[in-house]
Short mmCIF file of C-alpha atoms in Angstrom, two decimals:
data_model
loop_
_atom_site.label_atom_id
_atom_site.label_comp_id
_atom_site.label_asym_id
_atom_site.label_seq_id
_atom_site.Cartn_x
_atom_site.Cartn_y
_atom_site.Cartn_z
CA UNK A 1 -15.85 10.40 20.48
CA UNK A 2 -12.22 10.47 19.29
CA UNK A 3 -10.73 7.18 18.21
CA UNK A 4 -7.56 5.85 16.62
CA UNK A 5 -6.19 2.42 15.78
CA UNK A 6 -4.46 2.52 19.17
CA UNK A 7 -7.83 2.51 20.96
CA UNK A 8 -9.39 -0.44 19.09
CA UNK A 9 -10.08 -3.79 20.73
CA UNK A 10 -9.17 -7.16 19.20
CA UNK A 11 -12.55 -7.63 17.51
CA UNK A 12 -12.42 -4.19 15.88
CA UNK A 13 -8.86 -4.86 14.71
CA UNK A 14 -9.98 -8.22 13.24
CA UNK A 15 -12.66 -6.40 11.22
CA UNK A 16 -10.04 -4.02 9.83
CA UNK A 17 -7.74 -6.96 9.06
CA UNK A 18 -10.52 -8.60 7.06
CA UNK A 19 -10.86 -5.40 5.03
CA UNK A 20 -7.13 -5.67 4.38
CA UNK A 21 -7.51 -9.28 3.22
CA UNK A 22 -10.36 -8.43 0.85
CA UNK A 23 -8.53 -5.36 -0.43
CA UNK A 24 -5.44 -7.44 -1.17
CA UNK A 25 -7.52 -9.90 -3.18
CA UNK A 26 -9.11 -7.07 -5.14
CA UNK A 27 -5.66 -5.55 -5.77
CA UNK A 28 -4.38 -8.87 -7.17
CA UNK A 29 -7.44 -9.10 -9.44
CA UNK A 30 -6.90 -5.52 -10.61
CA UNK A 31 -3.24 -6.23 -11.38
CA UNK A 32 -4.19 -9.36 -13.34
CA UNK A 33 -6.56 -7.29 -15.47
CA UNK A 34 -3.87 -4.66 -16.06
CA UNK A 35 -1.30 -7.15 -17.36
CA UNK A 36 -3.82 -9.64 -18.80
CA UNK A 37 -2.17 -12.52 -16.96
CA UNK A 38 -3.05 -14.67 -13.96
CA UNK A 39 -1.83 -13.11 -10.71
CA UNK A 40 -1.90 -14.95 -7.41
CA UNK A 41 -1.04 -13.61 -3.98
CA UNK A 42 0.23 -14.91 -0.69
CA UNK A 43 -2.00 -14.55 2.35
CA UNK A 44 -1.42 -10.89 3.27
CA UNK A 45 0.08 -9.90 6.58
CA UNK A 46 -2.24 -7.35 8.16
CA UNK A 47 -1.54 -5.68 11.48
CA UNK A 48 -1.75 -2.46 13.43
CA UNK A 49 1.72 -1.08 14.04
CA UNK A 50 3.38 2.02 15.41
CA UNK A 51 4.69 4.46 12.85
CA UNK A 52 8.22 4.25 14.25
CA UNK A 53 8.23 0.56 13.26
CA UNK A 54 7.55 1.30 9.58
CA UNK A 55 11.18 1.97 8.63
CA UNK A 56 12.14 -1.37 10.17
CA UNK A 57 9.80 -3.14 7.73
CA UNK A 58 12.11 -2.04 4.92
CA UNK A 59 15.36 -2.89 6.65
CA UNK A 60 16.14 0.70 7.58
CA UNK A 61 15.45 4.32 6.67
CA UNK A 62 18.09 4.43 3.91
CA UNK A 63 16.58 1.79 1.61
CA UNK A 64 15.54 3.28 -1.78
CA UNK A 65 11.78 2.92 -2.32
CA UNK A 66 8.92 4.19 -4.44
CA UNK A 67 6.11 5.84 -2.49
CA UNK A 68 2.62 6.47 -3.89
CA UNK A 69 0.21 8.47 -1.70
CA UNK A 70 -3.53 8.91 -2.22
CA UNK A 71 -6.01 10.85 -0.14
CA UNK A 72 -9.48 9.53 0.59
CA UNK A 73 -12.39 11.95 0.28
CA UNK A 74 -16.16 11.70 0.65
CA UNK A 75 -17.88 9.99 3.59
CA UNK A 76 -14.52 8.68 4.84
CA UNK A 77 -11.39 10.82 4.75
CA UNK A 78 -7.75 9.97 5.32
CA UNK A 79 -4.75 8.61 3.42
CA UNK A 80 -3.53 5.36 1.91
CA UNK A 81 0.09 4.85 0.90
CA UNK A 82 1.71 2.16 -1.24
CA UNK A 83 5.44 1.64 -0.74
CA UNK A 84 7.48 -0.55 -3.06
CA UNK A 85 11.14 -1.43 -2.84
CA UNK A 86 12.72 -0.33 -6.12
CA UNK A 87 13.21 -3.91 -7.32
CA UNK A 88 9.51 -4.67 -6.73
CA UNK A 89 8.56 -1.44 -8.51
CA UNK A 90 10.76 -2.42 -11.48
CA UNK A 91 9.20 -5.90 -11.59
CA UNK A 92 5.65 -4.49 -11.54
CA UNK A 93 6.45 -1.90 -14.23
CA UNK A 94 7.97 -4.61 -16.41
CA UNK A 95 4.87 -6.76 -15.90
CA UNK A 96 2.68 -3.83 -16.90
CA UNK A 97 4.76 -2.98 -19.98
CA UNK A 98 5.27 -6.57 -21.11
CA UNK A 99 9.01 -6.60 -20.47
CA UNK A 100 11.10 -9.49 -19.14
CA UNK A 101 11.87 -9.60 -15.42
CA UNK A 102 14.77 -12.06 -15.63
CA UNK A 103 17.43 -9.42 -14.91
CA UNK A 104 15.39 -7.52 -12.33
CA UNK A 105 15.02 -10.59 -10.10
CA UNK A 106 18.79 -11.08 -9.66
CA UNK A 107 20.61 -9.03 -7.06
CA UNK A 108 23.66 -7.21 -8.37
CA UNK A 109 25.09 -3.70 -8.14
CA UNK A 110 24.24 -3.11 -11.82
CA UNK A 111 20.66 -4.29 -11.40
CA UNK A 112 20.20 -2.23 -8.21
CA UNK A 113 21.20 0.86 -10.21
CA UNK A 114 18.89 -0.03 -13.10
CA UNK A 115 15.99 -0.73 -10.73
CA UNK A 116 16.38 2.77 -9.25
CA UNK A 117 15.99 4.45 -12.65
CA UNK A 118 12.55 5.05 -14.16
CA UNK A 119 11.86 7.13 -17.25
CA UNK A 120 8.83 9.39 -17.66
CA UNK A 121 6.65 6.66 -19.19
CA UNK A 122 7.60 4.19 -16.42
CA UNK A 123 6.89 6.80 -13.73
CA UNK A 124 3.47 7.36 -15.28
CA UNK A 125 2.91 3.58 -15.30
CA UNK A 126 3.92 3.36 -11.63
CA UNK A 127 1.55 6.17 -10.74
CA UNK A 128 -1.31 4.42 -12.53
CA UNK A 129 -0.34 1.13 -10.88
CA UNK A 130 -0.47 2.74 -7.42
CA UNK A 131 -3.74 4.43 -8.31
CA UNK A 132 -5.39 1.14 -9.29
CA UNK A 133 -3.92 -1.00 -6.49
CA UNK A 134 -4.61 1.52 -3.72
CA UNK A 135 -7.97 2.20 -5.34
CA UNK A 136 -8.78 -1.50 -4.91
CA UNK A 137 -8.46 -1.11 -1.14
CA UNK A 138 -10.57 2.03 -1.16
CA UNK A 139 -13.19 0.22 -3.27
CA UNK A 140 -13.22 -2.63 -0.72
CA UNK A 141 -13.80 -0.15 2.09
CA UNK A 142 -16.59 1.50 0.14
CA UNK A 143 -18.32 -1.81 -0.73
CA UNK A 144 -18.10 -3.22 2.79
CA UNK A 145 -19.25 -0.03 4.52
CA UNK A 146 -21.71 1.40 2.01
CA UNK A 147 -19.82 4.69 2.32
CA UNK A 148 -19.01 6.91 -0.63
CA UNK A 149 -15.19 7.01 -0.63
CA UNK A 150 -13.26 8.59 -3.48
CA UNK A 151 -9.48 8.56 -4.11
CA UNK A 152 -7.60 11.68 -5.14
CA UNK A 153 -4.98 11.81 -7.91
CA UNK A 154 -1.89 10.02 -6.48
CA UNK A 155 1.44 11.66 -5.68
CA UNK A 156 4.60 9.64 -6.38
CA UNK A 157 8.16 9.97 -5.16
CA UNK A 158 11.36 7.92 -5.28
CA UNK A 159 13.65 8.38 -2.29
CA UNK A 160 15.00 6.67 0.81
CA UNK A 161 12.32 4.99 2.92
CA UNK A 162 12.83 7.39 5.81
CA UNK A 163 12.27 10.44 3.59
CA UNK A 164 9.22 8.94 1.89
CA UNK A 165 7.60 7.92 5.16
CA UNK A 166 8.33 11.25 6.85
CA UNK A 167 5.78 13.02 4.63
CA UNK A 168 2.66 11.13 5.77
CA UNK A 169 4.21 10.65 9.23
CA UNK A 170 4.03 14.39 9.87
CA UNK A 171 0.34 14.37 9.01
CA UNK A 172 -0.45 11.02 10.65
CA UNK A 173 1.33 12.20 13.79
CA UNK A 174 -1.49 14.66 14.35
CA UNK A 175 -3.97 11.83 14.89
CA UNK A 176 -1.93 9.05 16.46
CA UNK A 177 1.21 6.98 16.17
CA UNK A 178 -0.30 3.82 14.68
CA UNK A 179 -1.30 2.72 11.18
CA UNK A 180 -2.99 -0.28 9.56
CA UNK A 181 -0.24 -2.15 7.71
CA UNK A 182 -1.04 -4.57 4.86
CA UNK A 183 1.82 -6.53 3.29
CA UNK A 184 0.82 -8.01 -0.06
CA UNK A 185 2.93 -10.34 -2.23
CA UNK A 186 1.83 -10.57 -5.86
CA UNK A 187 2.88 -13.67 -7.83
CA UNK A 188 2.86 -13.98 -11.63
CA UNK A 189 4.44 -17.22 -12.82
CA UNK A 190 7.89 -17.41 -11.19
CA UNK A 191 7.91 -13.69 -10.39
CA UNK A 192 7.12 -12.25 -6.95
CA UNK A 193 6.66 -8.58 -6.05
CA UNK A 194 5.97 -7.26 -2.57
CA UNK A 195 3.92 -4.14 -1.90
CA UNK A 196 3.32 -2.49 1.49
CA UNK A 197 0.10 -0.57 2.07
CA UNK A 198 -0.52 1.81 4.97
CA UNK A 199 -4.04 3.02 5.77
CA UNK A 200 -4.84 5.88 8.14
CA UNK A 201 -8.32 7.41 8.34
CA UNK A 202 -8.60 10.96 9.67
CA UNK A 203 -9.58 11.23 13.33
CA UNK A 204 -13.30 11.75 12.75
CA UNK A 205 -13.38 8.88 10.25
CA UNK A 206 -12.45 6.10 12.69
CA UNK A 207 -15.88 6.27 14.28
CA UNK A 208 -17.60 6.66 10.88
CA UNK A 209 -15.79 3.53 9.61
CA UNK A 210 -16.50 1.33 12.63
CA UNK A 211 -20.14 2.47 12.81
CA UNK A 212 -20.64 1.68 9.11
CA UNK A 213 -19.15 -1.79 9.70
CA UNK A 214 -21.56 -2.35 12.60
CA UNK A 215 -18.70 -2.71 15.08
CA UNK A 216 -20.01 0.14 17.23
CA UNK A 217 -23.57 1.45 17.51
#
């Protein structure tokens, strides 16, 4: 039986949304451990959406973003992608490295330019951040399903949203035009940073996932 997010009923979608909620909570906990500070989160927005809608989530294809892509291997295969607007990426890197975020939070042409620039150490920190946050979602999937799911080493790129999204879109397009979208807002003190996660199991893994969750027999 071939399945995709497009073929799921409301109950099955609700189960996937709950995975998104739990994954977001685990990601916030993981971030708190990384920076050794209390991190809260807003109730995540979780929905199934068409891939052509993804660019609209960022205000257009030309918005500069950081994209971090991991593959899932093991009992469940597919991809998970974390996309951060550059300002959010700068805020999270500063949190991780113990730097002030006062300047990063204010919109200005100078700050926009600074937020787009990451040195080698900061890129490494971003990669590790994406690895741990996306890994939190994969861990949630593994715990809830009892499946052995392992993340690969993440790939990272900084580019316009349209260019970043086109890479997984080419692959995702082979299995369907919809993805599971999870918007997560992390809050540390007065600082907020928004991260967008996109989850797409490979075609054969939809049935494996839903069967492991007891949604289908």
